[in-house]
Amino acid sequence: MATSSASAPVATLVHGLLRVATCGSVDDGKSTLLGRLLHDTRQIADDQLDHVRDVSERRGTALDLALLTDGLRAEREQGITIDVAYRSFETPRRRFILADCPGHEQYTRNMVTGASTADAAVLLVDARHGVVAQTRRHLAITALLRVPHVLVAVNKMDLVDWDGGRFAEIAGDVRALAETLGVEDVACVPVSALEGDNVVEPSTRTPWYDGPPLVTRLEELPPESDDPDGPLRFPVQLVIRPLGEAGGGRRYAGRVARGTVRPGDAVVALPSGEEAVVAAVETLDGELAHASAPRSVSIVLDRELDISRGDVLCRTGAAPALTRELEATICWMGERHLRPGARLLLKHGTRTTRAIVEDVTERLHLQSLLGAPAPDGLALNDLGRVRVRVAEPLVADPYAESRAAGAFVLIDDATNDTVAAGMITSTTG
Amino acid sequence: MTLAPIDPAAGPAISDLDALEAEGIHILRELAAERERPVLLFSGGKDSIVLLRLAEKAFRPGAFPFPVMHVDTGHNFPEVVAFRDRRVAELGERLIVASVQASIDAGRIADVSGPRSSRNQLQTVTLLDAIAEHRFDACIGGARRDEERARAKERIFSLRDAFGGWDPRAQRPEIWDLYNARVRPGEHVRVFPISNWTELDVWRYVAREGLELPSIYFAHERSVFKRDGMLYADDPVIERLPGEEPFVTSVRYRTVGDMTCTGAVRSEAATLEQVVTEIAATRVTERGETRADDRASEAAMEDRKRDGYF
Ligand SMILES: Nc1nc2c(ncn2[C@@H]2O[C@H](COP(=O)(O)OP(=O)(O)O)[C@@H](O)[C@H]2O)c(=O)[nH]1
């Protein structure tokens, strides 16, 4: 049984943090599921629960846990923006951050936003309807954004009389779809968000299901490897100049994007190509023997190089060629159409540079990700493939190899809006 | 239900608090690199105390690339004001105090009076004046997404117009950790490095880092009176109503705000360990329990939700 976090209040949860994107179509029961999740893991304070009880009574309904999470229905009624909402919860085994993505068709950009940081996605399917167009879109985006694990909650099993055959049918459809889209890890769980089966507590009504409840699956997902064995990519955020003589030399501050950095490593600063050796990997709490993503550290080199924000430290001999032109899949989030020739800013890692979208080669089908010509460019919430030329060279990897080293955003410098999320597919010098 | 043990060898590279800390440091450094004139808003409360520690982690052995600013309503707890001065002096950083009293004296705002008045609302003018005066283009704040419903949707880098307004409909998508800190003249960004932390995370971090907190966070004897089910400090800045008799009891504060709108909870928890245990077991939200500013508008749940209550 799940217990409240009171058991070990001061201890940090060594099983770490898991970021989870949740999405479903309207009325699939996402609000109810999230409410159930929070309720059954004892995250709901008494004052919150009292309000839900009051409102449910006033409306003459049973305890409506959907009220806890301000579902899409409520948002529409009340004119609240439909947007990604972030919520935390924890079990004795793990700390979770949920990115709750409203799943409406128009909101591809919300789902892309939520999925971008997710270690796992929970997709809702209504057992009565099975895999529908929305499910295909959601799965397509998790594939595109390379969310490592996908859990499909087949909800409202109570409305199909706990029919194991129905569940198996849906699970089969999901698996087939995942395969065509290239989703590597997908699992289905039969649940009733309303009645609480297989959300936190295992159900006695699904004898034909031998897997654990949804939360247990989330707790047991392998912790996300941040590619500690990959080639080092350390984008410099800023240079720290110590106060006074005693402070020593310059530090290059940043967050490890990929690989591992250790004292003694021979590194090369790109794009300059200057070489040095790592003298120390520092934090306020002392020196580290090694640091991998996503740690924030300061690096001291054995000599001072002319390094500034946007430069990337790589292991000597394992540095990529500089990128001046790239191909990418993007999700367009701008109000105005994207057309070839658009001049924008591109932010990749800690480098922001001018960029020209030379070509919009394809527009992708939102369900199949299959490409078709894009004579009109891309509209808000479209997915497409583009070729981009950048003014300053980038130190980039394909997104398929590294999310951190292969992702970028496009910014319209006339409005300062973030207008696209991009995933690099290939680079040239 | 038995839980399968998780293979420790396959354990995560870092713990949950380390992951939150790394994110906070990264956010502060991005901001410092992308904005010319940031300021860190310091209330003396636990959340902003955590921000100061994150700033140390982000920028030492260098200086903070921004000053620290407190918006002082003149009705703050004296213990907190003393703590503020000491802490910022220890850090050797620059403190700016933006004073609501000074705004009143200058005729920028009218003071409020009466038993239920609070200067809490007046802070906004003082803050925006200070932002304009110092030409700040970014304010670092300690707000968390678990505090209330509207915050759950707010970005980590959140744009404010020249009037300090937040337009939930015009938020920039925030994708991966590629933050967009760009502003036009007159606008600024509010930046929330501990957006993803919970109240309990903050307390755990305070414990882990051995951070000092103002004494009012721990149980102490205080003369208080009861109003609307909450305990308020018996102090000249709050006018009592007939029948609101003060009495002495052991209390602690769960949040630190203006004295006129911050309630105390009865508690014997005198050490950090005891406080954290109590918080972890508590069944009421921090704002629901002790913040009159959130309770004032509690007519109906629907209204509160529109206003962004949980
Ligand atoms: N029978 C049944 N109804 C459910 C279940 N989950 C949700 N519902 C109902 O489905 C409707 C839509 O649920 P809601 O959570 O608001 O859906 P959302 O639009 O996805 O957030 C509500 O009337 C819920 O009570 C379930 O597991 N079984």
mmCIF file with all atom_site columns, N, CA and C in Angstrom, chain A residues 233-252:
data_model
loop_
_atom_site.group_PDB
_atom_site.id
_atom_site.type_symbol
_atom_site.label_atom_id
_atom_site.label_alt_id
_atom_site.label_comp_id
_atom_site.label_asym_id
_atom_site.label_entity_id
_atom_site.label_seq_id
_atom_site.pdbx_PDB_ins_code
_atom_site.Cartn_x
_atom_site.Cartn_y
_atom_site.Cartn_z
_atom_site.occupancy
_atom_site.B_iso_or_equiv
_atom_site.pdbx_formal_charge
_atom_site.auth_seq_id
_atom_site.auth_comp_id
_atom_site.auth_asym_id
_atom_site.auth_atom_id
_atom_site.pdbx_PDB_model_num
ATOM 1  N N  . ARG A 1 233 ? 29.704 16.689 -23.766 1.00 0.00 ? 233 ARG A N  1
ATOM 2  C CA . ARG A 1 233 ? 29.286 17.987 -24.300 1.00 0.00 ? 233 ARG A CA 1
ATOM 3  C C  . ARG A 1 233 ? 29.012 18.878 -23.096 1.00 0.00 ? 233 ARG A C  1
ATOM 4  N N  . PHE A 1 234 ? 29.813 19.916 -22.936 1.00 0.00 ? 234 PHE A N  1
ATOM 5  C CA . PHE A 1 234 ? 29.629 20.825 -21.808 1.00 0.00 ? 234 PHE A CA 1
ATOM 6  C C  . PHE A 1 234 ? 29.473 22.249 -22.338 1.00 0.00 ? 234 PHE A C  1
ATOM 7  N N  . PRO A 1 235 ? 28.233 22.687 -22.551 1.00 0.00 ? 235 PRO A N  1
ATOM 8  C CA . PRO A 1 235 ? 28.025 24.051 -23.057 1.00 0.00 ? 235 PRO A CA 1
ATOM 9  C C  . PRO A 1 235 ? 28.290 25.058 -21.941 1.00 0.00 ? 235 PRO A C  1
ATOM 10 N N  . VAL A 1 236 ? 29.164 25.996 -22.210 1.00 0.00 ? 236 VAL A N  1
ATOM 11 C CA . VAL A 1 236 ? 29.522 26.980 -21.180 1.00 0.00 ? 236 VAL A CA 1
ATOM 12 C C  . VAL A 1 236 ? 28.399 28.010 -21.062 1.00 0.00 ? 236 VAL A C  1
ATOM 13 N N  . GLN A 1 237 ? 27.877 28.137 -19.827 1.00 0.00 ? 237 GLN A N  1
ATOM 14 C CA . GLN A 1 237 ? 26.805 29.121 -19.602 1.00 0.00 ? 237 GLN A CA 1
ATOM 15 C C  . GLN A 1 237 ? 27.390 30.491 -19.339 1.00 0.00 ? 237 GLN A C  1
ATOM 16 N N  . LEU A 1 238 ? 28.391 30.528 -18.468 1.00 0.00 ? 238 LEU A N  1
ATOM 17 C CA . LEU A 1 238 ? 29.048 31.795 -18.192 1.00 0.00 ? 238 LEU A CA 1
ATOM 18 C C  . LEU A 1 238 ? 30.404 31.525 -17.570 1.00 0.00 ? 238 LEU A C  1
ATOM 19 N N  . VAL A 1 239 ? 31.227 32.568 -17.576 1.00 0.00 ? 239 VAL A N  1
ATOM 20 C CA . VAL A 1 239 ? 32.571 32.461 -17.018 1.00 0.00 ? 239 VAL A CA 1
ATOM 21 C C  . VAL A 1 239 ? 32.550 33.155 -15.669 1.00 0.00 ? 239 VAL A C  1
ATOM 22 N N  . ILE A 1 240 ? 33.010 32.443 -14.638 1.00 0.00 ? 240 ILE A N  1
ATOM 23 C CA . ILE A 1 240 ? 33.042 33.017 -13.292 1.00 0.00 ? 240 ILE A CA 1
ATOM 24 C C  . ILE A 1 240 ? 34.447 33.542 -13.019 1.00 0.00 ? 240 ILE A C  1
ATOM 25 N N  . ARG A 1 241 ? 34.516 34.802 -12.669 1.00 0.00 ? 241 ARG A N  1
ATOM 26 C CA . ARG A 1 241 ? 35.801 35.403 -12.304 1.00 0.00 ? 241 ARG A CA 1
ATOM 27 C C  . ARG A 1 241 ? 35.812 35.587 -10.797 1.00 0.00 ? 241 ARG A C  1
ATOM 28 N N  . PRO A 1 242 ? 36.659 34.825 -10.092 1.00 0.00 ? 242 PRO A N  1
ATOM 29 C CA . PRO A 1 242 ? 36.638 34.865 -8.627  1.00 0.00 ? 242 PRO A CA 1
ATOM 30 C C  . PRO A 1 242 ? 36.986 36.252 -8.098  1.00 0.00 ? 242 PRO A C  1
ATOM 31 N N  . LEU A 1 243 ? 36.436 36.550 -6.928  1.00 0.00 ? 243 LEU A N  1
ATOM 32 C CA . LEU A 1 243 ? 36.738 37.794 -6.227  1.00 0.00 ? 243 LEU A CA 1
ATOM 33 C C  . LEU A 1 243 ? 38.115 37.648 -5.600  1.00 0.00 ? 243 LEU A C  1
ATOM 34 N N  . GLY A 1 244 ? 39.036 38.563 -5.889  1.00 0.00 ? 244 GLY A N  1
ATOM 35 C CA . GLY A 1 244 ? 40.323 38.570 -5.198  1.00 0.00 ? 244 GLY A CA 1
ATOM 36 C C  . GLY A 1 244 ? 41.263 37.464 -5.656  1.00 0.00 ? 244 GLY A C  1
ATOM 37 N N  . GLU A 1 245 ? 42.499 37.621 -5.227  1.00 0.00 ? 245 GLU A N  1
ATOM 38 C CA . GLU A 1 245 ? 43.579 36.713 -5.625  1.00 0.00 ? 245 GLU A CA 1
ATOM 39 C C  . GLU A 1 245 ? 43.333 35.277 -5.154  1.00 0.00 ? 245 GLU A C  1
ATOM 40 N N  . ALA A 1 246 ? 42.840 35.182 -3.908  1.00 0.00 ? 246 ALA A N  1
ATOM 41 C CA . ALA A 1 246 ? 42.724 33.871 -3.279  1.00 0.00 ? 246 ALA A CA 1
ATOM 42 C C  . ALA A 1 246 ? 41.732 32.965 -4.022  1.00 0.00 ? 246 ALA A C  1
ATOM 43 N N  . GLY A 1 247 ? 40.863 33.562 -4.802  1.00 0.00 ? 247 GLY A N  1
ATOM 44 C CA . GLY A 1 247 ? 39.819 32.783 -5.471  1.00 0.00 ? 247 GLY A CA 1
ATOM 45 C C  . GLY A 1 247 ? 40.314 31.910 -6.603  1.00 0.00 ? 247 GLY A C  1
ATOM 46 N N  . GLY A 1 248 ? 41.584 32.113 -7.037  1.00 0.00 ? 248 GLY A N  1
ATOM 47 C CA . GLY A 1 248 ? 42.103 31.293 -8.123  1.00 0.00 ? 248 GLY A CA 1
ATOM 48 C C  . GLY A 1 248 ? 41.637 31.799 -9.479  1.00 0.00 ? 248 GLY A C  1
ATOM 49 N N  . GLY A 1 249 ? 41.765 30.917 -10.470 1.00 0.00 ? 249 GLY A N  1
ATOM 50 C CA . GLY A 1 249 ? 41.502 31.322 -11.852 1.00 0.00 ? 249 GLY A CA 1
ATOM 51 C C  . GLY A 1 249 ? 40.045 31.246 -12.235 1.00 0.00 ? 249 GLY A C  1
ATOM 52 N N  . ARG A 1 250 ? 39.824 31.436 -13.523 1.00 0.00 ? 250 ARG A N  1
ATOM 53 C CA . ARG A 1 250 ? 38.457 31.429 -14.031 1.00 0.00 ? 250 ARG A CA 1
ATOM 54 C C  . ARG A 1 250 ? 37.811 30.062 -13.954 1.00 0.00 ? 250 ARG A C  1
ATOM 55 N N  . ARG A 1 251 ? 36.490 30.078 -13.762 1.00 0.00 ? 251 ARG A N  1
ATOM 56 C CA . ARG A 1 251 ? 35.698 28.852 -13.830 1.00 0.00 ? 251 ARG A CA 1
ATOM 57 C C  . ARG A 1 251 ? 34.761 28.956 -15.015 1.00 0.00 ? 251 ARG A C  1
ATOM 58 N N  . TYR A 1 252 ? 34.563 27.832 -15.662 1.00 0.00 ? 252 TYR A N  1
ATOM 59 C CA . TYR A 1 252 ? 33.595 27.787 -16.749 1.00 0.00 ? 252 TYR A CA 1
ATOM 60 C C  . TYR A 1 252 ? 32.361 27.059 -16.215 1.00 0.00 ? 252 TYR A C  1
#
